[in-house]
Amino acid sequence: MAGKAPPPSGKEPELGENGLEDEAALNPRIQEELGKALRTFSQDIVNQPIPDRFLVLLAQLEAKEREGK
C-alpha cells in the first residue's frame, strides 16, 4: 500500500479470522476502557460552545450564499 511502511520483518502480517492481526488484538477489558475514554473525550468536544469567530465566519458564508441566489 502507498504511504504505509512495511512491517519490520519485511513481510505482510497475516490476518486472523476477524481481519485483525492476531498478535495485535487487545484484551476486551482494555478495549472497553479505551472505548469509554474515547466516548467521554469526544462528548466533551461535542458539548463545547462554538467559538464566536466561527459563528462570524458562518454568518458571512450564509450572507454570500443569499447574495448568489
mmCIF file of C-alpha atoms in Angstrom:
data_model
loop_
_atom_site.group_PDB
_atom_site.id
_atom_site.type_symbol
_atom_site.label_atom_id
_atom_site.label_comp_id
_atom_site.label_asym_id
_atom_site.label_seq_id
_atom_site.Cartn_x
_atom_site.Cartn_y
_atom_site.Cartn_z
ATOM 1 C CA MET A 1 0.000 0.000 0.000
ATOM 2 C CA ALA A 2 1.204 3.503 -0.771
ATOM 3 C CA GLY A 3 2.343 5.521 2.213
ATOM 4 C CA LYS A 4 2.432 2.536 4.540
ATOM 5 C CA ALA A 5 5.777 1.416 5.911
ATOM 6 C CA PRO A 6 6.489 -2.298 5.557
ATOM 7 C CA PRO A 7 6.425 -4.369 8.733
ATOM 8 C CA PRO A 8 9.809 -4.801 10.471
ATOM 9 C CA SER A 9 10.028 -8.411 9.262
ATOM 10 C CA GLY A 10 9.692 -7.239 5.660
ATOM 11 C CA LYS A 11 6.637 -9.426 5.026
ATOM 12 C CA GLU A 12 2.952 -8.599 5.255
ATOM 13 C CA PRO A 13 1.325 -9.611 8.560
ATOM 14 C CA GLU A 14 -1.147 -12.455 8.421
ATOM 15 C CA LEU A 15 -4.703 -11.604 9.397
ATOM 16 C CA GLY A 16 -6.809 -13.579 11.851
ATOM 17 C CA GLU A 17 -10.458 -14.578 11.480
ATOM 18 C CA ASN A 18 -11.761 -11.117 12.366
ATOM 19 C CA GLY A 19 -9.447 -9.345 9.910
ATOM 20 C CA LEU A 20 -7.143 -8.057 12.638
ATOM 21 C CA GLU A 21 -3.608 -9.141 13.275
ATOM 22 C CA ASP A 22 -3.843 -11.874 15.899
ATOM 23 C CA GLU A 23 -0.863 -10.621 17.885
ATOM 24 C CA ALA A 24 -2.196 -7.028 17.882
ATOM 25 C CA ALA A 25 -5.592 -7.887 19.398
ATOM 26 C CA LEU A 26 -6.279 -6.103 22.673
ATOM 27 C CA ASN A 27 -7.739 -7.608 25.785
ATOM 28 C CA PRO A 28 -11.540 -7.000 25.717
ATOM 29 C CA ARG A 29 -11.349 -5.190 29.069
ATOM 30 C CA ILE A 30 -8.732 -2.801 27.685
ATOM 31 C CA GLN A 31 -10.860 -2.248 24.579
ATOM 32 C CA GLU A 32 -13.842 -1.411 26.781
ATOM 33 C CA GLU A 33 -11.844 1.088 28.843
ATOM 34 C CA LEU A 34 -10.408 2.719 25.734
ATOM 35 C CA GLY A 35 -13.903 2.961 24.257
ATOM 36 C CA LYS A 36 -15.229 4.641 27.405
ATOM 37 C CA ALA A 37 -12.358 7.118 27.425
ATOM 38 C CA LEU A 38 -12.810 7.971 23.738
ATOM 39 C CA ARG A 39 -16.572 8.419 24.151
ATOM 40 C CA THR A 40 -16.043 10.739 27.124
ATOM 41 C CA PHE A 41 -13.400 12.720 25.265
ATOM 42 C CA SER A 42 -15.476 13.081 22.101
ATOM 43 C CA GLN A 43 -18.616 14.005 24.059
ATOM 44 C CA ASP A 44 -16.683 16.781 25.810
ATOM 45 C CA ILE A 45 -15.638 18.153 22.418
ATOM 46 C CA VAL A 46 -19.174 17.969 21.005
ATOM 47 C CA ASN A 47 -20.547 19.847 24.015
ATOM 48 C CA GLN A 48 -18.092 22.742 23.671
ATOM 49 C CA PRO A 49 -19.664 26.018 22.538
ATOM 50 C CA ILE A 50 -18.918 27.149 19.000
ATOM 51 C CA PRO A 51 -16.238 29.880 19.093
ATOM 52 C CA ASP A 52 -17.505 33.364 18.221
ATOM 53 C CA ARG A 53 -15.044 33.621 15.313
ATOM 54 C CA PHE A 54 -16.579 30.517 13.707
ATOM 55 C CA LEU A 55 -20.078 31.940 14.144
ATOM 56 C CA VAL A 56 -18.969 35.147 12.382
ATOM 57 C CA LEU A 57 -17.448 33.143 9.521
ATOM 58 C CA LEU A 58 -20.606 31.035 9.169
ATOM 59 C CA ALA A 59 -22.757 34.169 9.065
ATOM 60 C CA GLN A 60 -20.513 35.627 6.349
ATOM 61 C CA LEU A 61 -20.772 32.442 4.283
ATOM 62 C CA GLU A 62 -24.554 32.356 4.633
ATOM 63 C CA ALA A 63 -24.770 36.020 3.552
ATOM 64 C CA LYS A 64 -22.671 35.276 0.446
ATOM 65 C CA GLU A 65 -24.910 32.309 -0.403
ATOM 66 C CA ARG A 66 -28.016 34.502 -0.143
ATOM 67 C CA GLU A 67 -26.406 37.136 -2.395
ATOM 68 C CA GLY A 68 -25.650 34.494 -5.027
ATOM 69 C CA LYS A 69 -29.250 33.287 -5.291
#
